[in-house]
Short mmCIF file of C-alpha atoms and ligand atoms in Angstrom, two decimals:
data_model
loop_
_atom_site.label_atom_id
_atom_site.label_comp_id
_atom_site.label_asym_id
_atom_site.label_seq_id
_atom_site.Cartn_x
_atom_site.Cartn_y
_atom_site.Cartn_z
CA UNK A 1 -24.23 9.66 -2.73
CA UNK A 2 -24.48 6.12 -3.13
CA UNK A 3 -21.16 4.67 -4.74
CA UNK A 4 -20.86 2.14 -7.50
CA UNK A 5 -17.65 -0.17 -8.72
CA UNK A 6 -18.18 1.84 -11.94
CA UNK A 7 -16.98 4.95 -9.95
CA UNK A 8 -13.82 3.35 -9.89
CA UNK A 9 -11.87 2.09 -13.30
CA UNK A 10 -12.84 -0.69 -15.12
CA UNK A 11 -9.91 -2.68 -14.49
CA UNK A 12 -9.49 -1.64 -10.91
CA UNK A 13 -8.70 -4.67 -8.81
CA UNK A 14 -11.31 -6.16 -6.54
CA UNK A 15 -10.57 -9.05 -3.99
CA UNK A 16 -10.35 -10.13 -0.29
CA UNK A 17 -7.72 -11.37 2.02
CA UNK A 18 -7.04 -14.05 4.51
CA UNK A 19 -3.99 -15.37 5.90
CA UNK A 20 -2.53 -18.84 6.09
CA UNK A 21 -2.15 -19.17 10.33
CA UNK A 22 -5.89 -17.65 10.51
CA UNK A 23 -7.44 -19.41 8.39
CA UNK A 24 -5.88 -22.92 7.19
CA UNK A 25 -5.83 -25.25 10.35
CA UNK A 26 -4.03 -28.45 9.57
CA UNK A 27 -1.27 -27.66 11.41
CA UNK A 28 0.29 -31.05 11.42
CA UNK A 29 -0.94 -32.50 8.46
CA UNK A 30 1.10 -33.69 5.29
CA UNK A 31 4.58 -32.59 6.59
CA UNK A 32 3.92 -29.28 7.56
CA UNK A 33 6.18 -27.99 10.54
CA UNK A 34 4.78 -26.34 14.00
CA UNK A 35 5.44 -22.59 12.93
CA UNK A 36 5.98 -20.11 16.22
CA UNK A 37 2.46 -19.33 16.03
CA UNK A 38 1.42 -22.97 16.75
CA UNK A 39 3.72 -22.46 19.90
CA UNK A 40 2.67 -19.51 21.09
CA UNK A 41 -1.22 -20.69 20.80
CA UNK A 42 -0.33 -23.11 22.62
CA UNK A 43 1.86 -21.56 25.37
CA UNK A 44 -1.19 -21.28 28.16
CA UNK A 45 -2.26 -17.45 28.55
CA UNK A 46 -1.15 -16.15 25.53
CA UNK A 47 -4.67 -16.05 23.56
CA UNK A 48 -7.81 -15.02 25.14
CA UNK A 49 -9.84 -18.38 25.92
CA UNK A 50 -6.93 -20.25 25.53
CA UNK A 51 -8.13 -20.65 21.72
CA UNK A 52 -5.62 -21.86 19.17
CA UNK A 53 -5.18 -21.73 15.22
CA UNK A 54 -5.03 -25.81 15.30
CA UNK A 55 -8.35 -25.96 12.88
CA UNK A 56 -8.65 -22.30 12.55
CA UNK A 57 -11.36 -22.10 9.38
CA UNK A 58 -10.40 -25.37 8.29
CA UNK A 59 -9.47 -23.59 4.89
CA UNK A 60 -6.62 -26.12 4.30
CA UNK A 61 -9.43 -29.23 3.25
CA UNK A 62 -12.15 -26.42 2.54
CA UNK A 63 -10.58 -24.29 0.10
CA UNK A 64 -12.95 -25.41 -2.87
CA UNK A 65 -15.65 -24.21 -1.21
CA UNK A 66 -13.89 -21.18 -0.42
CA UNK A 67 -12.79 -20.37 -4.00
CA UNK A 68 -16.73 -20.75 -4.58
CA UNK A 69 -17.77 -18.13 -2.08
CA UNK A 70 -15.18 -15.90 -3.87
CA UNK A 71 -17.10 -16.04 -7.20
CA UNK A 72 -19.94 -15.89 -5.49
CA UNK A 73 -18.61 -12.47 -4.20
CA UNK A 74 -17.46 -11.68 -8.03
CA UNK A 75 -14.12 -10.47 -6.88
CA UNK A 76 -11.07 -11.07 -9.67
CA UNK A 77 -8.28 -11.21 -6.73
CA UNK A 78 -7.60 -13.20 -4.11
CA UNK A 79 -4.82 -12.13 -1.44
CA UNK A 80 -3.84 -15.48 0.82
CA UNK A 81 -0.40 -16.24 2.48
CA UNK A 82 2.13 -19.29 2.39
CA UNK A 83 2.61 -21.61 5.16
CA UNK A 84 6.98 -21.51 4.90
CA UNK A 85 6.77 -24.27 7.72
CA UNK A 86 4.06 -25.87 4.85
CA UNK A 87 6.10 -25.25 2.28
CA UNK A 88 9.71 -26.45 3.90
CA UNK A 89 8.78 -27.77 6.88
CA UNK A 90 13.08 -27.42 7.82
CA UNK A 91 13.18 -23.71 7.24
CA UNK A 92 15.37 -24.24 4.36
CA UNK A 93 16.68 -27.14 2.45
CA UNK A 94 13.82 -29.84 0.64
CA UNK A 95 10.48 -28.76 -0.61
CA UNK A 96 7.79 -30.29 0.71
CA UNK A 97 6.04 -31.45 -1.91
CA UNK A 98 2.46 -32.12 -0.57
CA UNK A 99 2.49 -28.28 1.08
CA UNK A 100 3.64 -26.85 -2.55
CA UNK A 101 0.94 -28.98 -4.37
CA UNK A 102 -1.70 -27.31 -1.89
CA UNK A 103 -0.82 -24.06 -3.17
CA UNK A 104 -0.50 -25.49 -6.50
CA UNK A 105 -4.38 -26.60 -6.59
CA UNK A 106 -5.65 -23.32 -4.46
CA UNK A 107 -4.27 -21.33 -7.32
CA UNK A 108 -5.36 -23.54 -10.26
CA UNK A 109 -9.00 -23.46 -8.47
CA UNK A 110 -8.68 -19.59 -8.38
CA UNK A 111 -7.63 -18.99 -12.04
CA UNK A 112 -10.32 -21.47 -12.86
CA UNK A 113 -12.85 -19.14 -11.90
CA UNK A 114 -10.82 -15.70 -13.42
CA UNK A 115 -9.76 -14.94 -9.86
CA UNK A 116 -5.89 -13.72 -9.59
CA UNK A 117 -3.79 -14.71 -7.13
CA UNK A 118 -2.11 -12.18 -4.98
CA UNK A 119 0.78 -14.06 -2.81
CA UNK A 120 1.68 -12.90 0.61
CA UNK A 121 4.92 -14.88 1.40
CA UNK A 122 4.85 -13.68 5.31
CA UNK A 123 2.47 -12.83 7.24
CA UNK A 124 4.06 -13.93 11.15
CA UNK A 125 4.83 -17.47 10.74
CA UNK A 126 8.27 -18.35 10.87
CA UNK A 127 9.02 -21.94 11.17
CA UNK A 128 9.64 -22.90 14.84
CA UNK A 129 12.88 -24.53 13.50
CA UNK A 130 13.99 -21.00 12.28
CA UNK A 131 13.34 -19.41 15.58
CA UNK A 132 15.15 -22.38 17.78
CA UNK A 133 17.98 -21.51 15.52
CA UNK A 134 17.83 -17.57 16.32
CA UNK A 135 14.46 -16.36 14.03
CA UNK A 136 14.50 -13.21 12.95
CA UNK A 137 16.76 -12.04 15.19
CA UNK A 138 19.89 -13.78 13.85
CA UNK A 139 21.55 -12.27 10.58
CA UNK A 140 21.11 -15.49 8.61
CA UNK A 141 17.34 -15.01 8.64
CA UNK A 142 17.86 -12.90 6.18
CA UNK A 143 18.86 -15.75 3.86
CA UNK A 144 16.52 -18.11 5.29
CA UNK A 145 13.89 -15.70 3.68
CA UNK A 146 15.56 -15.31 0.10
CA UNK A 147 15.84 -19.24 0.54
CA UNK A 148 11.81 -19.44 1.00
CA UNK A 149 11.15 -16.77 -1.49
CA UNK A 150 13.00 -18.55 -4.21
CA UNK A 151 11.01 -22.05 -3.15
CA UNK A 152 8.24 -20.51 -3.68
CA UNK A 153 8.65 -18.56 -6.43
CA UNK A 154 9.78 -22.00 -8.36
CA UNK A 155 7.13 -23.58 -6.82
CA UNK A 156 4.19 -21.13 -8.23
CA UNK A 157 6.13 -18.97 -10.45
CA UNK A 158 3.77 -20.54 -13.42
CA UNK A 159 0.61 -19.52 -11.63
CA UNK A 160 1.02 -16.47 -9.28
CA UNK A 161 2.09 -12.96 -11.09
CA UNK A 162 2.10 -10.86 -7.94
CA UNK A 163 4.08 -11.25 -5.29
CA UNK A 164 4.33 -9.87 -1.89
CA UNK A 165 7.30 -10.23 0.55
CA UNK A 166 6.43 -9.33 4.10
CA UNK A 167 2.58 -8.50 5.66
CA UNK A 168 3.05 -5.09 7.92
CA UNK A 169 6.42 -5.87 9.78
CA UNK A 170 5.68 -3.03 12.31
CA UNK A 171 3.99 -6.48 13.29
CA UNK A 172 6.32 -8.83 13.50
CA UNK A 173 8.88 -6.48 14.48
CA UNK A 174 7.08 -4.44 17.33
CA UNK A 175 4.26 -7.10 18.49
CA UNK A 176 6.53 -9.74 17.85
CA UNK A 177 9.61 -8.56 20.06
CA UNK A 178 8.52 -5.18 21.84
CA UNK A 179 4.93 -5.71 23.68
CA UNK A 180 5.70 -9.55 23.32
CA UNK A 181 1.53 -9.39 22.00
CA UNK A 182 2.05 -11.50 19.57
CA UNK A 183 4.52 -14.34 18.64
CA UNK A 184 7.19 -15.09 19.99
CA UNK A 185 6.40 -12.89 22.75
CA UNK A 186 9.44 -11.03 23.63
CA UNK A 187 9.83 -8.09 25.33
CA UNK A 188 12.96 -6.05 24.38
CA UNK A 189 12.50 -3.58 22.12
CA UNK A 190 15.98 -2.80 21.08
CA UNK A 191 15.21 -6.54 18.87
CA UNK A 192 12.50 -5.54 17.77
CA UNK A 193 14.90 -2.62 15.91
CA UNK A 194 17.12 -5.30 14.67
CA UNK A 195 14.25 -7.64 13.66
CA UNK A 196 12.82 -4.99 11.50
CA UNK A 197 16.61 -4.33 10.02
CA UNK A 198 16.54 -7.93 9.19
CA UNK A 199 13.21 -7.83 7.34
CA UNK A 200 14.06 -4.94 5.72
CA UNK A 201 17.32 -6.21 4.36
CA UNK A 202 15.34 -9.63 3.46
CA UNK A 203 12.61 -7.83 1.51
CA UNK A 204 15.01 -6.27 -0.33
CA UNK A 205 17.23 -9.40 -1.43
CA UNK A 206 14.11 -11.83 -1.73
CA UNK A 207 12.42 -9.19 -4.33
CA UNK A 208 16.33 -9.54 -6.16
CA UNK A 209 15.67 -13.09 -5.88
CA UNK A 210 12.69 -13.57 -6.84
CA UNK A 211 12.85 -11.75 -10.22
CA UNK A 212 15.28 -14.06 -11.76
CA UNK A 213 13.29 -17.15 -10.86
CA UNK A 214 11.03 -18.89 -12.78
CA UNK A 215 10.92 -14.78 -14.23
CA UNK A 216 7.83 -13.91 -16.30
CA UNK A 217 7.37 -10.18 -17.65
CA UNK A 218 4.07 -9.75 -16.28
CA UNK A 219 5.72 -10.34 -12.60
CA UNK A 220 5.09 -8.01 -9.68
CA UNK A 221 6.89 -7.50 -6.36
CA UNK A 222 5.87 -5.57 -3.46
CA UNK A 223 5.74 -5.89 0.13
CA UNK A 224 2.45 -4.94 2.19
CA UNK A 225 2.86 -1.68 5.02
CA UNK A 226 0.27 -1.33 7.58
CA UNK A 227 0.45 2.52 7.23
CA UNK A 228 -1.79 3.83 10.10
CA UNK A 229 -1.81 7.44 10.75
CA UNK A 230 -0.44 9.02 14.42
CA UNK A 231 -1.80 11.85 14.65
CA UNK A 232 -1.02 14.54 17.83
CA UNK A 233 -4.63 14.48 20.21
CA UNK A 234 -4.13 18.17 20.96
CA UNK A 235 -2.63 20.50 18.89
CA UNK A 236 0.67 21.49 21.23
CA UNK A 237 4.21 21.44 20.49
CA UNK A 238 4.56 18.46 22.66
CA UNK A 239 1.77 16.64 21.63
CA UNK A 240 2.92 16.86 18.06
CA UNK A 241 6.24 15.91 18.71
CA UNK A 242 5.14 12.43 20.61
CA UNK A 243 2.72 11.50 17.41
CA UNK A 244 5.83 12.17 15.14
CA UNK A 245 8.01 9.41 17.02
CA UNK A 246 5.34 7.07 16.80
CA UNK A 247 4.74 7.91 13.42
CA UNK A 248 8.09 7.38 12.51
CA UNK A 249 7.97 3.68 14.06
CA UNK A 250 4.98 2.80 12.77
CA UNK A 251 4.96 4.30 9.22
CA UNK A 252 8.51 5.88 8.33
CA UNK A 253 10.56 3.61 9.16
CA UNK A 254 9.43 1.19 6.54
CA UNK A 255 8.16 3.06 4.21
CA UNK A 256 11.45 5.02 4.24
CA UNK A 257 13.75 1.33 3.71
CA UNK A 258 11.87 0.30 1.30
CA UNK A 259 11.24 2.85 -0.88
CA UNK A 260 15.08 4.35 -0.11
CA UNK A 261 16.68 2.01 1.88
CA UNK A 262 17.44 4.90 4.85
CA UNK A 263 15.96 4.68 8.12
CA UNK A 264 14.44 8.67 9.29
CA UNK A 265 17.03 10.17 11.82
CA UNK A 266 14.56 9.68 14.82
CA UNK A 267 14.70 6.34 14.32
CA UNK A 268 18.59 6.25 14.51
CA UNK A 269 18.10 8.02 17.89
CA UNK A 270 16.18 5.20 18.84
CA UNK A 271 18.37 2.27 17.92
CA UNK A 272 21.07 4.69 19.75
CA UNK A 273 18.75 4.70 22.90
CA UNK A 274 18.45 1.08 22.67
CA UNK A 275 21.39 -0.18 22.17
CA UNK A 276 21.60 -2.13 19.18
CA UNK A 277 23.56 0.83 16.34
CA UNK A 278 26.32 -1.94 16.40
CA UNK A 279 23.93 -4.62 15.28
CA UNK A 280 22.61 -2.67 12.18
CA UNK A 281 24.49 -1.99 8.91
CA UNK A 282 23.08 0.59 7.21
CA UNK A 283 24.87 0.48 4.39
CA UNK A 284 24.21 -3.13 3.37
CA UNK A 285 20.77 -1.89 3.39
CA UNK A 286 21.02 1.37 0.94
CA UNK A 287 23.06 -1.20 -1.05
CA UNK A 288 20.32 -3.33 -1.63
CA UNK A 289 17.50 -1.32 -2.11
CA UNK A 290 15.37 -3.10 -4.96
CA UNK A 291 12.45 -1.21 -6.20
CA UNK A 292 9.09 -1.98 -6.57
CA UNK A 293 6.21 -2.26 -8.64
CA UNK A 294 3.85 -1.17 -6.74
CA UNK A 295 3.08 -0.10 -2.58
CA UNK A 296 1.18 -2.30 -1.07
CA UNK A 297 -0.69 -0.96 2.13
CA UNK A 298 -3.26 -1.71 4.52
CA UNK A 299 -5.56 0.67 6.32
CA UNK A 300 -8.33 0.50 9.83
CA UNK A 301 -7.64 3.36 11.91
CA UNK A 302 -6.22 6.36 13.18
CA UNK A 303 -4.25 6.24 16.05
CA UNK A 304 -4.48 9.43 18.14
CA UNK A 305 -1.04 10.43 20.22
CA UNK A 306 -1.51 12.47 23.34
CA UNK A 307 1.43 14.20 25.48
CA UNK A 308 1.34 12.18 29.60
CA UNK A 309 4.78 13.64 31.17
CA UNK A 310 5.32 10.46 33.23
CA UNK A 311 4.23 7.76 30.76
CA UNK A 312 5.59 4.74 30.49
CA UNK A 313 6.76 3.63 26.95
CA UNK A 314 4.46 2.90 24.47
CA UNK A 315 4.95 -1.08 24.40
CA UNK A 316 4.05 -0.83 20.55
CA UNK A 317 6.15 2.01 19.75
CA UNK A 318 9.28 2.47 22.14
CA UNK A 319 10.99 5.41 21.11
CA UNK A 320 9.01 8.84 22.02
CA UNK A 321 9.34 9.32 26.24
CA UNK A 322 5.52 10.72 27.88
CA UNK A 323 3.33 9.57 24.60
CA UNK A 324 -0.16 8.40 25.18
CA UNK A 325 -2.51 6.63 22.78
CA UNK A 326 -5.60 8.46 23.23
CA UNK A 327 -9.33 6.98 23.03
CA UNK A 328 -10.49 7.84 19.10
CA UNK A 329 -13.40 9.97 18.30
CA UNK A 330 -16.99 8.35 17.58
CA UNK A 331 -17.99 4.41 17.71
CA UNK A 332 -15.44 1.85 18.30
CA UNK A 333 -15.30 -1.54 16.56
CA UNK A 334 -14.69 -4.72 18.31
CA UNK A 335 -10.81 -3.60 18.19
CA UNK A 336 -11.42 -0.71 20.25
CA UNK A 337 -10.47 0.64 17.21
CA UNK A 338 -11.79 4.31 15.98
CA UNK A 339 -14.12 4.35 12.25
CA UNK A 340 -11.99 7.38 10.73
CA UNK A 341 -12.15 7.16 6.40
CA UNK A 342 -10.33 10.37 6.47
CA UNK A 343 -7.44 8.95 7.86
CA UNK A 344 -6.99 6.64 4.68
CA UNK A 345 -7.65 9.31 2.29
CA UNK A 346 -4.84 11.39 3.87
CA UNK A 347 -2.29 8.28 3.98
CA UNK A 348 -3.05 7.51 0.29
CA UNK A 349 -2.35 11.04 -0.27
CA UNK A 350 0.69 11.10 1.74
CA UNK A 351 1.48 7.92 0.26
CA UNK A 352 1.46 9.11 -3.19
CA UNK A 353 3.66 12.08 -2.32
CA UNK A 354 6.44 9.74 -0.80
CA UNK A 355 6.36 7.78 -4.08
CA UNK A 356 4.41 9.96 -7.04
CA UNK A 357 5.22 7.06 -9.44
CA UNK A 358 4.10 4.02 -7.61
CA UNK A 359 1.10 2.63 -7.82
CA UNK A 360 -1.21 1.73 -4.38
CA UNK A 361 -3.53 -1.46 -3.61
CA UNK A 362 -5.01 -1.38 -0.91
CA UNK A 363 -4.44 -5.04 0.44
CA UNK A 364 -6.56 -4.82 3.52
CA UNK A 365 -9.55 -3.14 5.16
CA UNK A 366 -12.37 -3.58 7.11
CA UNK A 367 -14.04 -4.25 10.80
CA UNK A 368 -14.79 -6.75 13.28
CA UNK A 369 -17.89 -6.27 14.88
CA UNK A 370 -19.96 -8.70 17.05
CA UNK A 371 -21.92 -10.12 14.73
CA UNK A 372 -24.73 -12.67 15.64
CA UNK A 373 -26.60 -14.60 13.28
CA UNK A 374 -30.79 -14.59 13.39
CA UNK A 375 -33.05 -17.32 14.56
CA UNK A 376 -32.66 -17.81 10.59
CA UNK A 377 -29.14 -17.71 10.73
CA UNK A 378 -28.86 -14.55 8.48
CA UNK A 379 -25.73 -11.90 9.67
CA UNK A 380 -27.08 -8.53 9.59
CA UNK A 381 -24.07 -6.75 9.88
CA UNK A 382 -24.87 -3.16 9.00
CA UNK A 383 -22.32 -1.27 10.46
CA UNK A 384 -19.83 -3.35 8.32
CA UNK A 385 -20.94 -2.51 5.21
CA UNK A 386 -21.13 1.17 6.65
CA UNK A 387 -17.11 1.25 7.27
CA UNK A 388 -16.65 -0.94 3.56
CA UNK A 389 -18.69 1.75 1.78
CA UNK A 390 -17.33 5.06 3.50
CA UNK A 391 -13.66 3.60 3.27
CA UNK A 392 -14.42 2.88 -0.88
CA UNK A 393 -15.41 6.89 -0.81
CA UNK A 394 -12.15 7.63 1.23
CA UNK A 395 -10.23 5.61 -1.80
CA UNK A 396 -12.45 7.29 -4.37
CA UNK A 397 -11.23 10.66 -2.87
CA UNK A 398 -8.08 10.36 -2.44
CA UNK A 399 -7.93 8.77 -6.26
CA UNK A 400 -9.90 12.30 -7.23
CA UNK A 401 -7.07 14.09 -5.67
CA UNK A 402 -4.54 12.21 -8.15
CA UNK A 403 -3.28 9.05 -5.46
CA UNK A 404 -2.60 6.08 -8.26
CA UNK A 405 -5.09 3.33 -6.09
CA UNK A 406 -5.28 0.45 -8.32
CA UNK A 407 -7.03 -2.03 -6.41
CA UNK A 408 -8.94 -2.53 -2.80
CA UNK A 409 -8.86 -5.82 -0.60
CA UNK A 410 -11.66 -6.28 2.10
CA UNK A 411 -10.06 -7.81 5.50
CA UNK A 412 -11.28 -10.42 5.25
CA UNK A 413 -13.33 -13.29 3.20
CA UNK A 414 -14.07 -15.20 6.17
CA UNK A 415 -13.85 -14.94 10.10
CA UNK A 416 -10.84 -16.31 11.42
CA UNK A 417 -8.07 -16.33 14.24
CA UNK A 418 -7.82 -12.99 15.09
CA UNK A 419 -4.44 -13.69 16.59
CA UNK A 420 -4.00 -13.24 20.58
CA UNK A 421 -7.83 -12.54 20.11
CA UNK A 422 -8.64 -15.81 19.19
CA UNK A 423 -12.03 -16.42 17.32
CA UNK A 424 -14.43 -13.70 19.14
CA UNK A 425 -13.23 -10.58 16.70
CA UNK A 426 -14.73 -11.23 13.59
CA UNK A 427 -13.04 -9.56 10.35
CA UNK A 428 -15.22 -11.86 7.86
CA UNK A 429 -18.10 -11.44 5.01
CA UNK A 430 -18.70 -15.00 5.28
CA UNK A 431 -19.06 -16.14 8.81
CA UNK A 432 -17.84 -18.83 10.08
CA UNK A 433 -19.16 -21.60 13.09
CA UNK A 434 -16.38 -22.38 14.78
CA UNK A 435 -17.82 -25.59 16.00
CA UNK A 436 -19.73 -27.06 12.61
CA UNK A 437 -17.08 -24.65 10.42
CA UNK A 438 -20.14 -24.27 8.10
CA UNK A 439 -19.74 -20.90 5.67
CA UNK A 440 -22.80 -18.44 5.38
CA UNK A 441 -22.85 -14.92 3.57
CA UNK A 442 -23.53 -12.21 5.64
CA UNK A 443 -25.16 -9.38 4.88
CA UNK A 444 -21.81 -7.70 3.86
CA UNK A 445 -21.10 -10.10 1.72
CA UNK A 446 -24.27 -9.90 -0.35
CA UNK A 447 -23.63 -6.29 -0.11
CA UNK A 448 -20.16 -6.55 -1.55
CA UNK A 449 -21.54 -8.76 -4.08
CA UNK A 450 -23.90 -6.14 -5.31
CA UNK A 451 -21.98 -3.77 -5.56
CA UNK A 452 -19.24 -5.49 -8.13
CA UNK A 453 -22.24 -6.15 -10.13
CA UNK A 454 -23.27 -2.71 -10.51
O1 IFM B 1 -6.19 -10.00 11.17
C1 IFM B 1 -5.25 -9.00 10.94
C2 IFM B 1 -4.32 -9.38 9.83
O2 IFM B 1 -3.68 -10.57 10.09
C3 IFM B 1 -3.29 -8.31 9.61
N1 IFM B 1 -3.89 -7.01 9.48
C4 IFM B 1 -4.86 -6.62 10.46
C5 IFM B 1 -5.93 -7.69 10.58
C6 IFM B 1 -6.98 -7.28 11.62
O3 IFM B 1 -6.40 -7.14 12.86
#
């Protein structure tokens, strides 16, 4: 059956998301600070091709054009990110005015064209500043971030309604300071438990913050989980427990501060196995559980967990001994990753379980597939608007089965920096050249389009 955005309600949310080290470029340009991903770009073998985010899609002096391919699209939200080394290029302290007034116009050009903003205050890029002085591994990070919030919140608190704290800090926490993938690149994963503490307690007091700034009654706070399924590859004892750890890392362990400010006990046994119990209060952070207004939660894959006695730890997930990410089922996307809708129909279930009374967006989805334009330079990119349209009927399902989804995001409006990937993984409806940066719809996109019309 061929699905329509009038099988969903008729103020259900519909947007797409970018972030601001993928897509903005500019790095140096009107007072913005290096931020660690500008570091670690440029630190030689950390991305493939020795690509960096320098222009990335050149979004920063293109956004107009950007805004127009949104209505173009006919979606009413846009999710994007703040640049904190844009917005106060020391960390902390003085606003800098030319980053804020960036912000300032992207949002006036949004709500211009009935498109609502969706904020993202973090998604990886801590000022370098902050890290020379510690990053997130030093306490006062924590009120580095309320600091930011607050900026920002005065900043756009006329303009932006929702607000998000922290994109997936399994991320930042476990990539960041575990497999050392991503920036900064460390390799210890007992911080990477104490980097997630600190986020944790920082979501919590920026959301505090935040509310009595610039505080409007149509305000929403949230903070975005990359909830990803680990399930066991074979259905023993041992195979079961292994996808449980990793589950718990991945998924619990947020999902579990934020919503009660309590970490599961497995993780406790893994800060204990690591080292760092003495480095984590956990009572600051049940005190300062704020709640939210809604989940926030992104969705690609499944990740299936096998049982190898002899295994060495999972670099993204160090905690379960002889664990094993196993190849998924079916067709891979450029990811390597599995094309498994059932997997977000059972997290939204799950999901809505945890938290009956909260309501779900899904802020991200979609796939990267190598896309090549024609000799007309027309994207046919089928198999993307496959995984779009059978992830839409996960979402209708699990709404069917009574999960509270109020809005869906497609990952994302245009190719970008994929990160350690650099440019060859590409996420976007609208593809970009890397060399002429020119914007074209793809196939998906003209799908997409179609289908909010209907
Ligand atoms: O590109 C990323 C994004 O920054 C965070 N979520 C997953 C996307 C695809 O890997």
């Amino acid at each position: 059956m061929t699905l329509n955005a009038t099988d969903f309600p008729e103020d259900f949310v519909w947007g797409v998301a970018t972030s601001a080290p993928q897509i903005e470029g500019a790095v140096d340009e009107d007072g913005r600070s290096p931020s660690i991903w500008d570091t670690f770009a440029h630190t030689p073998g950390k991305i493939d091709r020795g690509e960096n985010a320098d222009t990335a899609a050149d979004h920063y002096h293109r956004f107009e054009e950007d805004v127009d391919l949104m209505a173009e699209l006919g979606i009413n939200a846009y999710r994007f990110s703040i640049s904190w080394s844009r917005l106060l290029p020391e960390g902390v302290g003085e606003v800098n005015e030319a980053g804020a007034d960036f912000y300032r116009r992207l949002c006036s050009a949004l709500l211009a064209k009935g498109i609502t903003p969706v904020v993202t205050l973090y998604h990886w890029d801590l000022p370098q500043v902050l890290h020379d002085r510690g990053g997130w591994l030093n306490r006062e990070s924590v009120d580095w971030f309320v600091e930011y919030a607050v900026a920002a919140k005065e900043a756009l608190g006329d303009l932006v309604r929702v607000w998000t704290t922290f994109n997936e800090p399994h991320c930042t926490a476990f990539l960041g300071y575990a497999s050392g993938l991503h920036a900064p690149g460390v390799t210890d994963p007992g911080s990477a438990y104490i980097v997630s503490h600190h986020l944790m307690l920082a979501h919590h007091k920026a959301v505090k913050a935040m509310r009595t700034t610039n505080p409007h009654e149509d305000d929403q706070f949230s903070i975005v989980l990359n909830l990803i399924p680990a399930w066991a590859a074979e259905p023993s004892a041992e195979s079961k427990e292994v996808a449980a750890g990793v589950d718990a890392i991945h998924n619990r362990l947020y999902a579990s501060a934020v919503l009660d400010g309590r970490y599961p006990s497995v993780i406790l046994d893994y800060m204990a196995k690591f080292d760092v119990v003495d480095r984590i209060d956990l009572e600051e952070l049940e005190a300062c559980v704020e709640p939210i207004d809604f989940l926030g939660m992104n969705y690609y894959n499944v990740n299936h967990i096998g049982h190898a006695p002899g295994a060495p730890l999972l670099p993204d997930w160090p905690g379960p001994e002889n664990a094993e990410l196993m190849r998924p089922p079916g067709h891979l996307t450029e990811m390597h990753w599995g094309v498994e809708p059932v997997g977000l129909t059972w997290m939204l279930n799950r999901v809505s379980r945890w938290a009956p009374d909260l309501p779900i967006y899904l802020m991200e989805n979609g796939a990267a597939y190598p896309d090549e334009p024609d000799a007309d330079g027309v994207v046919h990119d089928a198999l993307r608007q496959e995984y779009i349209e059978a992830h839409l009927a996960a979402v209708r399902q699990a709404m069917d089965d009574g999960a509270d989804v109020r809005g869906y995001f497609v990952w994302s409006l245009l190719d970008n920096f994929e990160w350690a990937y650099g440019y060859d993984k590409r996420f976007g409806l609208v593809r970009v050249d890397f060399d002429t940066l020119e914007r074209t719809m793809k196939d998906s996109g003209r799908w997409y389009r179609q289908f909010l019309a209907s």
